[in-house]
Short mmCIF file of C-alpha atoms in Angstrom, two decimals:
data_model
loop_
_atom_site.label_atom_id
_atom_site.label_comp_id
_atom_site.label_asym_id
_atom_site.label_seq_id
_atom_site.Cartn_x
_atom_site.Cartn_y
_atom_site.Cartn_z
CA UNK A 1 5.70 27.01 -8.31
CA UNK A 2 6.53 25.94 -4.75
CA UNK A 3 6.86 22.31 -5.90
CA UNK A 4 9.14 23.37 -8.76
CA UNK A 5 11.31 25.41 -6.39
CA UNK A 6 11.55 22.45 -4.01
CA UNK A 7 12.57 20.20 -6.87
CA UNK A 8 15.24 22.63 -8.04
CA UNK A 9 16.54 22.90 -4.50
CA UNK A 10 16.60 19.14 -4.28
CA UNK A 11 18.76 18.93 -7.44
CA UNK A 12 21.14 21.62 -6.21
CA UNK A 13 21.41 19.95 -2.83
CA UNK A 14 22.50 16.75 -4.48
CA UNK A 15 24.96 18.09 -7.04
CA UNK A 16 27.73 16.12 -5.35
CA UNK A 17 25.53 13.02 -5.21
CA UNK A 18 23.83 13.27 -8.60
CA UNK A 19 24.08 9.52 -9.14
CA UNK A 20 21.95 8.85 -6.06
CA UNK A 21 19.34 11.37 -7.15
CA UNK A 22 19.14 10.06 -10.71
CA UNK A 23 18.89 6.44 -9.61
CA UNK A 24 16.04 7.29 -7.28
CA UNK A 25 14.22 9.38 -9.88
CA UNK A 26 14.51 6.50 -12.35
CA UNK A 27 13.10 4.17 -9.71
CA UNK A 28 10.12 6.45 -9.06
CA UNK A 29 9.42 6.89 -12.78
CA UNK A 30 9.76 3.18 -13.52
CA UNK A 31 7.47 2.34 -10.62
CA UNK A 32 4.83 4.76 -11.87
CA UNK A 33 5.08 3.40 -15.42
CA UNK A 34 4.79 -0.17 -14.17
CA UNK A 35 1.67 0.69 -12.18
CA UNK A 36 0.08 2.42 -15.17
CA UNK A 37 0.89 -0.40 -17.59
CA UNK A 38 -0.22 -3.19 -15.26
CA UNK A 39 -3.39 -1.37 -14.31
CA UNK A 40 -4.32 -0.59 -17.90
CA UNK A 41 -3.67 -4.12 -19.18
CA UNK A 42 -4.61 -6.39 -16.29
CA UNK A 43 -7.33 -4.36 -14.61
CA UNK A 44 -8.74 -2.34 -17.50
CA UNK A 45 -8.42 0.72 -15.29
CA UNK A 46 -9.27 3.27 -17.98
CA UNK A 47 -12.33 1.32 -19.15
CA UNK A 48 -13.67 0.98 -15.61
CA UNK A 49 -13.57 4.70 -14.88
CA UNK A 50 -14.85 5.56 -18.37
CA UNK A 51 -17.96 3.45 -17.83
CA UNK A 52 -18.63 5.06 -14.47
CA UNK A 53 -18.05 8.53 -15.90
CA UNK A 54 -20.03 8.40 -19.16
CA UNK A 55 -21.92 5.09 -19.26
CA UNK A 56 -25.69 4.77 -19.06
CA UNK A 57 -27.22 3.56 -15.77
CA UNK A 58 -27.79 0.12 -17.34
CA UNK A 59 -24.17 -0.08 -18.56
CA UNK A 60 -22.91 0.89 -15.11
CA UNK A 61 -25.10 -1.69 -13.37
CA UNK A 62 -24.06 -4.46 -15.76
CA UNK A 63 -20.43 -3.49 -15.30
CA UNK A 64 -20.65 -3.56 -11.50
CA UNK A 65 -22.42 -6.94 -11.50
CA UNK A 66 -19.73 -8.61 -13.60
CA UNK A 67 -16.74 -6.64 -12.32
CA UNK A 68 -13.93 -8.97 -11.22
CA UNK A 69 -10.24 -8.30 -10.61
CA UNK A 70 -7.36 -9.81 -8.68
CA UNK A 71 -6.56 -6.40 -7.19
CA UNK A 72 -9.02 -5.97 -4.32
CA UNK A 73 -8.04 -2.38 -3.53
CA UNK A 74 -8.70 -1.36 -7.13
CA UNK A 75 -12.11 -3.05 -7.03
CA UNK A 76 -13.02 -1.27 -3.80
CA UNK A 77 -11.86 2.07 -5.24
CA UNK A 78 -14.08 1.58 -8.29
CA UNK A 79 -17.08 0.56 -6.16
CA UNK A 80 -16.57 3.58 -3.89
CA UNK A 81 -16.53 5.84 -6.93
CA UNK A 82 -19.82 4.30 -8.01
CA UNK A 83 -21.36 5.30 -4.66
CA UNK A 84 -21.25 8.91 -5.90
CA UNK A 85 -23.29 8.15 -9.02
CA UNK A 86 -26.53 10.03 -9.63
CA UNK A 87 -28.51 6.85 -10.33
CA UNK A 88 -29.90 5.30 -7.14
CA UNK A 89 -29.75 1.76 -8.55
CA UNK A 90 -26.05 2.14 -9.42
CA UNK A 91 -25.42 3.31 -5.86
CA UNK A 92 -27.39 0.33 -4.55
CA UNK A 93 -25.38 -2.17 -6.62
CA UNK A 94 -22.09 -0.61 -5.51
CA UNK A 95 -23.11 -0.56 -1.84
CA UNK A 96 -24.28 -4.18 -2.06
CA UNK A 97 -20.95 -5.33 -3.52
CA UNK A 98 -18.96 -3.43 -0.90
CA UNK A 99 -21.07 -5.02 1.85
CA UNK A 100 -20.47 -8.48 0.36
CA UNK A 101 -16.70 -7.95 0.39
CA UNK A 102 -16.78 -6.67 3.97
CA UNK A 103 -19.02 -9.51 5.16
CA UNK A 104 -16.68 -12.03 3.55
CA UNK A 105 -13.73 -10.54 5.44
CA UNK A 106 -15.67 -10.71 8.72
CA UNK A 107 -16.63 -14.34 8.06
CA UNK A 108 -13.04 -15.38 7.35
CA UNK A 109 -11.70 -13.42 10.34
CA UNK A 110 -14.13 -15.20 12.70
CA UNK A 111 -13.12 -18.56 11.27
CA UNK A 112 -9.38 -17.89 11.63
CA UNK A 113 -9.85 -16.49 15.14
CA UNK A 114 -11.72 -19.66 16.12
CA UNK A 115 -8.90 -21.81 14.74
CA UNK A 116 -6.26 -19.53 16.29
CA UNK A 117 -4.29 -19.72 13.06
CA UNK A 118 -1.89 -16.78 13.50
CA UNK A 119 -0.37 -17.11 10.02
CA UNK A 120 -3.69 -16.99 8.21
CA UNK A 121 -5.18 -14.51 10.65
CA UNK A 122 -2.33 -12.04 10.19
CA UNK A 123 -2.69 -12.36 6.40
CA UNK A 124 -6.40 -11.68 6.43
CA UNK A 125 -5.99 -8.72 8.83
CA UNK A 126 -3.33 -7.27 6.52
CA UNK A 127 -5.52 -7.72 3.43
CA UNK A 128 -8.44 -6.13 5.28
CA UNK A 129 -6.34 -3.15 6.38
CA UNK A 130 -5.01 -2.53 2.87
CA UNK A 131 -8.26 -3.22 0.99
CA UNK A 132 -9.49 0.36 1.09
CA UNK A 133 -12.68 -0.73 2.88
CA UNK A 134 -11.74 0.68 6.27
CA UNK A 135 -11.37 4.28 7.40
CA UNK A 136 -10.68 6.24 10.56
CA UNK A 137 -10.96 4.51 13.93
CA UNK A 138 -12.15 1.23 12.40
CA UNK A 139 -9.04 1.08 10.22
CA UNK A 140 -6.82 1.90 13.20
CA UNK A 141 -8.53 -0.84 15.23
CA UNK A 142 -7.73 -3.51 12.65
CA UNK A 143 -4.24 -2.17 12.06
CA UNK A 144 -3.55 -2.67 15.77
CA UNK A 145 -5.13 -6.13 15.61
CA UNK A 146 -2.80 -6.99 12.74
CA UNK A 147 0.28 -5.73 14.59
CA UNK A 148 -0.65 -7.63 17.76
CA UNK A 149 -1.36 -10.83 15.79
CA UNK A 150 1.78 -10.81 13.67
CA UNK A 151 3.99 -10.04 16.67
CA UNK A 152 2.41 -12.99 18.51
CA UNK A 153 3.96 -15.40 16.01
CA UNK A 154 7.02 -17.31 17.21
CA UNK A 155 9.08 -16.38 14.17
CA UNK A 156 8.53 -13.46 11.85
CA UNK A 157 9.22 -14.12 8.19
CA UNK A 158 10.51 -11.47 5.80
CA UNK A 159 7.02 -10.94 4.39
CA UNK A 160 5.69 -10.33 7.92
CA UNK A 161 8.27 -7.61 8.53
CA UNK A 162 7.66 -6.08 5.12
CA UNK A 163 3.90 -5.97 5.75
CA UNK A 164 4.57 -4.42 9.15
CA UNK A 165 6.56 -1.70 7.42
CA UNK A 166 3.59 -0.92 5.19
CA UNK A 167 1.15 -0.83 8.09
CA UNK A 168 3.41 1.40 10.20
CA UNK A 169 3.83 3.73 7.24
CA UNK A 170 0.06 3.89 6.67
CA UNK A 171 -0.38 4.68 10.37
CA UNK A 172 2.32 7.34 10.10
CA UNK A 173 4.12 5.61 12.96
CA UNK A 174 7.54 6.67 11.74
CA UNK A 175 9.25 5.70 14.99
CA UNK A 176 8.32 2.03 14.60
CA UNK A 177 8.93 2.18 10.86
CA UNK A 178 12.46 3.50 11.38
CA UNK A 179 13.13 0.90 14.06
CA UNK A 180 12.09 -1.92 11.73
CA UNK A 181 14.19 -0.49 8.90
CA UNK A 182 17.21 -0.57 11.22
CA UNK A 183 16.49 -4.24 11.94
CA UNK A 184 16.52 -4.98 8.22
CA UNK A 185 19.86 -3.22 7.90
CA UNK A 186 21.46 -4.95 10.87
CA UNK A 187 20.24 -8.38 9.77
CA UNK A 188 21.16 -7.62 6.13
CA UNK A 189 17.66 -8.56 4.96
CA UNK A 190 17.70 -5.91 2.24
CA UNK A 191 16.25 -7.62 -0.82
CA UNK A 192 15.15 -5.55 -3.82
CA UNK A 193 11.55 -5.10 -2.66
CA UNK A 194 12.55 -3.92 0.80
CA UNK A 195 15.25 -1.61 -0.54
CA UNK A 196 12.75 -0.01 -2.92
CA UNK A 197 10.33 0.51 -0.05
CA UNK A 198 13.04 2.18 2.04
CA UNK A 199 14.08 4.41 -0.87
CA UNK A 200 10.50 5.52 -1.47
CA UNK A 201 9.91 5.93 2.28
CA UNK A 202 12.79 8.37 2.75
CA UNK A 203 12.02 10.06 -0.56
CA UNK A 204 8.47 10.82 0.62
CA UNK A 205 9.84 12.13 3.93
CA UNK A 206 12.37 14.34 2.10
CA UNK A 207 15.10 12.73 4.19
CA UNK A 208 17.96 13.14 1.74
CA UNK A 209 20.68 12.18 4.21
CA UNK A 210 19.07 8.76 4.67
CA UNK A 211 18.82 8.38 0.90
CA UNK A 212 22.61 8.60 0.79
CA UNK A 213 22.79 5.90 3.46
CA UNK A 214 20.51 3.63 1.45
CA UNK A 215 22.98 3.76 -1.41
CA UNK A 216 25.76 2.73 0.96
CA UNK A 217 23.71 -0.23 2.26
CA UNK A 218 23.10 -1.43 -1.29
CA UNK A 219 26.83 -1.43 -2.00
CA UNK A 220 27.61 -3.29 1.24
CA UNK A 221 25.10 -6.08 0.68
#
């Protein structure tokens, strides 16, 4: 009921700016639909969780052994779910696969650190931070390593700044996130992906005044 009341208040608050509200709601809905469709088709999301929920121990083990996907975070999420299975062998297979992924990250990180390749190192740190493997202080440690590494580059590309936005948001470092958003605005680097991020960012923060500003930026670009 509280969520419904908040939503109704949101609509009333924006009666004079209904176009902004509707555009944003369409964006959120389209984004959710796109995620569902892509996950169901490309990653067989429903099938993966069905097997883990109702499959036999043998079916689960065979699934985990042959489970491949281009979306690493989804794979890690599935493997973590398997860690809660009642069958000890299923848990063992899942834990083994998670360890393999983590060990591969550590191997690549050591190699890139040895070569002092900041471009590749920042990419692997970002992938590691967003993989779902890391939690708590370990995650924060690698997030800081990523930030330090990417800021050590001579020139930051758009993708570097966009990834920084995601890391700052995950860290709930809204001060740095807002500062970087202002840089995007001042430099007029507001492509569609970045604009969508900013819209979603202020939507999640319930910052409706900034949502109005986003609409103004879009019109000025």
